Amino acid sequence: MKLRVLLLAGLMAGASGAARANELPPNTGEEAVRKADVAGGVQHHESRKPLVNVTVTAYVSNRKEKVATTDAAGNYAFDDLKPGTYKFVFEKPGYRKVERTKTIARADEAAELNVSMEEHSTYDFTPGPAHFFDFQ
């Protein structure tokens, strides 16, 4: 009788441990990078604070492939990208546009692409029509 009780207790303890081994850990940023083909963060160039609502567009062969937007932590991710060379364009009103190129060699390969963005200066120079003529 004691043997049966010990066997039953051992089976229950083993089943409990096996169930716990199959539980997934809480979602972390590292997990998102492993699952996504390309993931990363966008931050302010000077303050290093995350930038929210940055539009990230993935282009392949000058054709728009996918679009993502950064979340409250400044993170974005692209899933299911086919192998190839991609141009990633980061845009947010009030900030300079940033372009980066990344090559995805295999479909199961994950890559991290972090970017910092600068605010537009109030003194950005844009040439006007008179700039191209000499009025001497």
Coordinates of N, CA and C in Angstrom, one line a residue:
M1 N 0.8 -1.2 0.0 CA 0.0 0.0 0.0 C 0.9 1.3 0.0
K2 N 1.9 1.3 0.8 CA 2.8 2.4 0.9 C 3.5 2.6 -0.5
L3 N 3.8 1.5 -1.1 CA 4.4 1.6 -2.4 C 3.5 2.3 -3.4
R4 N 2.3 1.9 -3.4 CA 1.3 2.6 -4.4 C 1.2 4.1 -4.1
V5 N 1.2 4.5 -2.9 CA 1.1 5.9 -2.5 C 2.3 6.6 -3.0
L6 N 3.5 6.0 -2.8 CA 4.8 6.6 -3.2 C 4.8 6.7 -4.7
L7 N 4.4 5.7 -5.5 CA 4.4 5.7 -6.9 C 3.4 6.8 -7.4
L8 N 2.3 6.9 -6.8 CA 1.3 7.9 -7.2 C 1.8 9.3 -7.0
A9 N 2.4 9.5 -5.9 CA 3.0 10.8 -5.5 C 4.1 11.2 -6.5
G10 N 5.0 10.2 -6.9 CA 6.0 10.4 -7.8 C 5.5 10.8 -9.2
L11 N 4.5 10.1 -9.6 CA 3.9 10.4 -10.9 C 3.3 11.8 -11.0
M12 N 2.7 12.2 -9.9 CA 2.1 13.5 -9.9 C 3.1 14.6 -9.9
A13 N 4.2 14.4 -9.2 CA 5.3 15.4 -9.1 C 6.0 15.5 -10.5
G14 N 6.2 14.3 -11.2 CA 6.8 14.3 -12.5 C 5.9 15.0 -13.5
A15 N 4.6 14.8 -13.4 CA 3.7 15.4 -14.4 C 3.6 16.9 -14.2
S16 N 3.7 17.3 -12.9 CA 3.7 18.8 -12.6 C 4.9 19.4 -13.2
G17 N 6.1 18.8 -13.0 CA 7.3 19.3 -13.5 C 7.3 19.4 -15.1
A18 N 6.8 18.4 -15.7 CA 6.7 18.4 -17.2 C 5.8 19.5 -17.7
A19 N 4.7 19.7 -17.0 CA 3.8 20.8 -17.4 C 4.5 22.2 -17.3
R20 N 5.2 22.3 -16.2 CA 5.9 23.6 -16.0 C 7.0 23.8 -17.0
A21 N 7.7 22.8 -17.5 CA 8.7 22.9 -18.5 C 8.1 23.4 -19.8
N22 N 6.9 23.1 -20.1 CA 6.2 23.5 -21.3 C 5.7 24.9 -21.3
E23 N 5.6 25.6 -20.1 CA 5.1 26.9 -20.0 C 6.1 27.9 -20.7
L24 N 5.6 28.9 -21.4 CA 6.4 29.9 -22.0 C 6.8 31.0 -21.0
P25 N 8.0 31.5 -21.1 CA 8.3 32.6 -20.2 C 7.6 33.9 -20.7
P26 N 7.5 34.9 -19.8 CA 6.8 36.1 -20.2 C 7.5 36.7 -21.4
N27 N 6.7 37.5 -22.2 CA 7.2 38.1 -23.4 C 8.3 39.2 -23.1
T28 N 9.5 39.0 -23.7 CA 10.5 40.0 -23.5 C 10.9 40.5 -24.9
G29 N 11.7 41.6 -24.9 CA 12.1 42.1 -26.2 C 13.0 41.2 -27.0
E30 N 13.8 40.4 -26.3 CA 14.7 39.4 -26.9 C 13.8 38.4 -27.7
E31 N 12.7 38.0 -27.1 CA 11.8 37.0 -27.8 C 11.3 37.5 -29.1
A32 N 11.0 38.8 -29.1 CA 10.4 39.4 -30.3 C 11.5 39.4 -31.4
V33 N 12.8 39.7 -31.0 CA 13.9 39.7 -32.0 C 14.1 38.3 -32.6
R34 N 14.0 37.3 -31.8 CA 14.2 35.9 -32.2 C 13.1 35.5 -33.2
K35 N 11.8 35.9 -33.0 CA 10.7 35.5 -33.8 C 10.6 36.4 -35.1
A36 N 11.0 37.6 -35.0 CA 10.8 38.5 -36.2 C 12.1 38.4 -37.1
D37 N 11.8 38.7 -38.4 CA 13.0 38.7 -39.3 C 13.8 39.9 -39.1
V38 N 13.2 41.0 -38.9 CA 14.0 42.3 -38.6 C 13.2 43.0 -37.5
A39 N 13.9 43.3 -36.4 CA 13.3 44.1 -35.3 C 14.3 45.1 -34.8
G40 N 13.8 46.1 -34.1 CA 14.8 47.0 -33.5 C 14.0 48.1 -32.8
G41 N 14.8 49.2 -32.5 CA 14.2 50.3 -31.8 C 14.6 51.6 -32.4
V42 N 13.8 52.6 -32.2 CA 14.1 54.0 -32.7 C 14.2 54.9 -31.5
Q43 N 15.2 55.7 -31.5 CA 15.4 56.7 -30.3 C 15.8 58.0 -30.8
H44 N 15.6 59.0 -30.0 CA 15.9 60.4 -30.2 C 17.5 60.5 -30.2
H45 N 18.0 61.2 -31.2 CA 19.5 61.3 -31.4 C 20.2 61.8 -30.1
E46 N 19.7 62.8 -29.5 CA 20.4 63.5 -28.4 C 20.0 62.9 -27.0
S47 N 18.7 62.8 -26.8 CA 18.2 62.3 -25.5 C 18.2 60.8 -25.3
R48 N 18.3 60.1 -26.4 CA 18.3 58.6 -26.4 C 16.9 58.1 -25.9
K49 N 15.9 58.9 -25.8 CA 14.6 58.4 -25.4 C 13.9 57.8 -26.6
P50 N 13.1 56.7 -26.4 CA 12.4 56.0 -27.5 C 11.4 57.0 -28.2
L51 N 11.3 56.8 -29.5 CA 10.4 57.6 -30.4 C 9.2 56.7 -30.7
V52 N 8.0 57.3 -30.4 CA 6.7 56.6 -30.7 C 6.2 57.0 -32.0
N53 N 5.4 56.1 -32.7 CA 4.8 56.4 -34.0 C 5.7 56.8 -35.1
V54 N 6.9 56.2 -35.1 CA 7.7 56.3 -36.3 C 7.3 55.3 -37.3
T55 N 7.1 55.7 -38.6 CA 6.7 54.8 -39.7 C 8.0 54.2 -40.2
V56 N 8.0 52.9 -40.2 CA 9.2 52.1 -40.8 C 8.7 51.4 -42.0
T57 N 9.2 51.7 -43.2 CA 8.8 51.0 -44.4 C 10.0 50.2 -44.9
A58 N 9.6 48.9 -45.3 CA 10.6 48.0 -45.9 C 10.4 48.0 -47.4
Y59 N 11.5 48.3 -48.1 CA 11.4 48.3 -49.6 C 12.4 47.2 -50.1
V60 N 12.0 46.4 -51.1 CA 12.8 45.5 -51.8 C 12.7 45.8 -53.3
S61 N 13.8 45.9 -54.0 CA 13.8 46.3 -55.4 C 13.0 47.5 -55.7
N62 N 13.1 48.5 -54.8 CA 12.3 49.8 -54.9 C 10.8 49.6 -54.9
R63 N 10.4 48.5 -54.3 CA 8.9 48.3 -54.2 C 8.6 48.1 -52.7
K64 N 7.6 48.8 -52.2 CA 7.2 48.8 -50.8 C 6.7 47.4 -50.5
E65 N 7.4 46.8 -49.5 CA 7.1 45.4 -49.1 C 6.1 45.4 -47.9
K66 N 6.6 46.1 -46.8 CA 5.8 46.1 -45.6 C 6.0 47.4 -44.8
V67 N 5.0 47.7 -44.0 CA 5.1 48.9 -43.1 C 4.8 48.6 -41.7
A68 N 5.6 49.2 -40.8 CA 5.4 49.0 -39.3 C 5.5 50.3 -38.7
T69 N 5.0 50.4 -37.5 CA 5.0 51.6 -36.7 C 5.6 51.3 -35.3
T70 N 6.4 52.2 -34.8 CA 7.0 51.9 -33.5 C 6.0 52.1 -32.4
D71 N 6.1 51.3 -31.3 CA 5.2 51.3 -30.2 C 5.7 52.3 -29.1
A72 N 5.1 52.2 -27.9 CA 5.4 53.1 -26.9 C 6.8 53.0 -26.4
A73 N 7.5 51.9 -26.6 CA 8.9 51.7 -26.2 C 9.8 52.0 -27.4
G74 N 9.3 52.5 -28.5 CA 10.1 52.8 -29.7 C 10.5 51.6 -30.5
N75 N 9.9 50.4 -30.2 CA 10.2 49.2 -30.9 C 9.3 48.9 -32.1
Y76 N 9.9 48.2 -33.1 CA 9.1 47.8 -34.3 C 9.6 46.4 -34.7
A77 N 8.8 45.7 -35.5 CA 9.2 44.3 -36.0 C 8.6 44.0 -37.3
F78 N 9.3 43.3 -38.1 CA 8.8 42.8 -39.4 C 8.9 41.3 -39.4
D79 N 7.8 40.6 -39.7 CA 7.8 39.1 -39.8 C 7.7 38.7 -41.3
D80 N 8.1 37.5 -41.5 CA 7.9 36.8 -42.8 C 8.5 37.6 -44.0
L81 N 9.7 38.2 -43.8 CA 10.4 38.8 -44.9 C 11.1 37.7 -45.8
K82 N 11.0 37.8 -47.1 CA 11.7 36.9 -47.9 C 13.2 37.3 -48.0
P83 N 14.1 36.3 -48.2 CA 15.5 36.7 -48.3 C 15.7 37.7 -49.4
G84 N 16.6 38.6 -49.2 CA 17.0 39.7 -50.1 C 17.6 40.9 -49.4
T85 N 17.9 41.9 -50.2 CA 18.4 43.1 -49.7 C 17.3 44.2 -49.6
Y86 N 17.1 44.7 -48.3 CA 16.0 45.6 -48.1 C 16.5 47.0 -47.7
K87 N 15.7 48.0 -48.1 CA 16.0 49.3 -47.7 C 14.9 49.7 -46.7
F88 N 15.3 50.1 -45.5 CA 14.3 50.4 -44.4 C 14.4 51.9 -44.3
V89 N 13.2 52.6 -44.4 CA 13.0 54.0 -44.3 C 12.3 54.3 -43.1
F90 N 12.9 55.2 -42.2 CA 12.3 55.6 -40.9 C 11.8 57.0 -41.1
E91 N 10.5 57.3 -40.8 CA 10.0 58.7 -41.0 C 9.1 59.0 -39.8
K92 N 9.2 60.3 -39.4 CA 8.3 60.9 -38.4 C 8.3 62.4 -38.6
P93 N 7.1 63.0 -38.6 CA 7.0 64.4 -38.8 C 7.9 65.1 -37.7
G94 N 8.7 66.1 -38.2 CA 9.5 66.9 -37.3 C 10.9 66.3 -37.2
Y95 N 11.2 65.2 -37.8 CA 12.5 64.5 -37.8 C 13.0 64.3 -39.2
R96 N 14.4 64.2 -39.3 CA 15.0 63.9 -40.5 C 14.7 62.4 -40.9
K97 N 14.5 62.1 -42.1 CA 14.3 60.7 -42.6 C 15.6 60.0 -42.5
V98 N 15.5 58.7 -42.1 CA 16.7 57.9 -42.0 C 16.5 56.7 -42.9
E99 N 17.5 56.3 -43.7 CA 17.5 55.1 -44.5 C 18.6 54.2 -44.2
R100 N 18.3 52.9 -44.1 CA 19.3 51.9 -43.8 C 19.1 50.7 -44.7
T101 N 20.1 50.0 -45.1 CA 20.0 48.8 -45.9 C 20.4 47.6 -45.1
K102 N 19.7 46.5 -45.3 CA 20.0 45.3 -44.5 C 19.7 44.1 -45.5
T103 N 20.6 43.1 -45.5 CA 20.4 41.9 -46.3 C 20.0 40.8 -45.4
I104 N 18.9 40.1 -45.8 CA 18.4 38.9 -45.1 C 18.8 37.7 -46.0
A105 N 19.7 36.9 -45.5 CA 20.3 35.8 -46.2 C 19.3 34.6 -46.2
R106 N 18.7 34.3 -45.1 CA 17.8 33.1 -45.0 C 16.5 33.5 -44.4
A107 N 15.5 32.8 -44.7 CA 14.1 33.1 -44.2 C 14.1 33.0 -42.7
D108 N 14.9 32.1 -42.1 CA 14.8 31.9 -40.6 C 15.8 32.7 -39.9
E109 N 16.5 33.6 -40.5 CA 17.5 34.5 -39.9 C 16.9 35.7 -39.3
A110 N 17.2 36.1 -38.1 CA 16.7 37.3 -37.5 C 17.8 38.3 -37.5
A111 N 17.4 39.6 -37.6 CA 18.4 40.7 -37.6 C 17.8 41.8 -36.7
E112 N 18.7 42.6 -36.1 CA 18.4 43.7 -35.3 C 18.9 45.0 -36.0
L113 N 18.0 46.0 -36.1 CA 18.3 47.2 -36.7 C 17.8 48.4 -35.9
N114 N 18.7 49.0 -35.1 CA 18.4 50.1 -34.3 C 18.8 51.4 -34.9
V115 N 18.0 52.5 -34.7 CA 18.2 53.8 -35.4 C 18.0 54.9 -34.4
S116 N 18.8 56.0 -34.6 CA 18.5 57.2 -33.8 C 18.1 58.3 -34.9
M117 N 17.2 59.1 -34.5 CA 16.7 60.2 -35.4 C 16.9 61.5 -34.9
E118 N 17.3 62.5 -35.8 CA 17.5 63.9 -35.4 C 16.3 64.7 -35.7
E119 N 16.0 65.7 -34.9 CA 14.9 66.6 -35.2 C 15.4 67.5 -36.3
H120 N 14.4 68.0 -37.1 CA 14.7 69.0 -38.2 C 15.1 70.3 -37.5
S121 N 16.2 70.9 -38.0 CA 16.6 72.2 -37.5 C 15.8 73.3 -38.1
T122 N 15.6 74.3 -37.3 CA 14.8 75.5 -37.8 C 15.6 76.2 -38.9
Y123 N 16.9 75.9 -39.0 CA 17.7 76.6 -40.0 C 18.1 75.7 -41.2
D124 N 17.3 74.6 -41.5 CA 17.6 73.8 -42.6 C 17.5 74.6 -43.9
F125 N 18.5 74.5 -44.7 CA 18.6 75.3 -45.9 C 18.0 74.5 -47.1
T126 N 17.0 75.1 -47.7 CA 16.4 74.5 -48.9 C 16.6 75.5 -50.0
P127 N 17.3 75.2 -51.1 CA 17.6 76.2 -52.2 C 16.3 76.6 -52.9
G128 N 16.1 77.9 -53.2 CA 15.0 78.3 -53.9 C 15.4 78.6 -55.4
P129 N 14.5 79.0 -56.2 CA 14.8 79.2 -57.7 C 15.9 80.3 -57.8
A130 N 15.9 81.3 -57.0 CA 16.9 82.4 -57.1 C 18.3 81.9 -56.8
H131 N 18.4 80.8 -56.1 CA 19.7 80.2 -55.7 C 20.5 79.8 -56.9
F132 N 19.9 79.4 -58.0 CA 20.6 78.9 -59.2 C 21.0 80.0 -60.2
F133 N 20.7 81.2 -60.0 CA 21.0 82.3 -60.9 C 22.0 83.3 -60.3
D134 N 22.8 83.9 -61.1 CA 23.8 84.9 -60.7 C 23.2 86.3 -61.0
F135 N 22.9 87.1 -60.1 CA 22.3 88.4 -60.3 C 23.3 89.5 -60.2
Q136 N 24.5 89.4 -60.8 CA 25.5 90.5 -60.7 C 25.3 91.5 -61.8

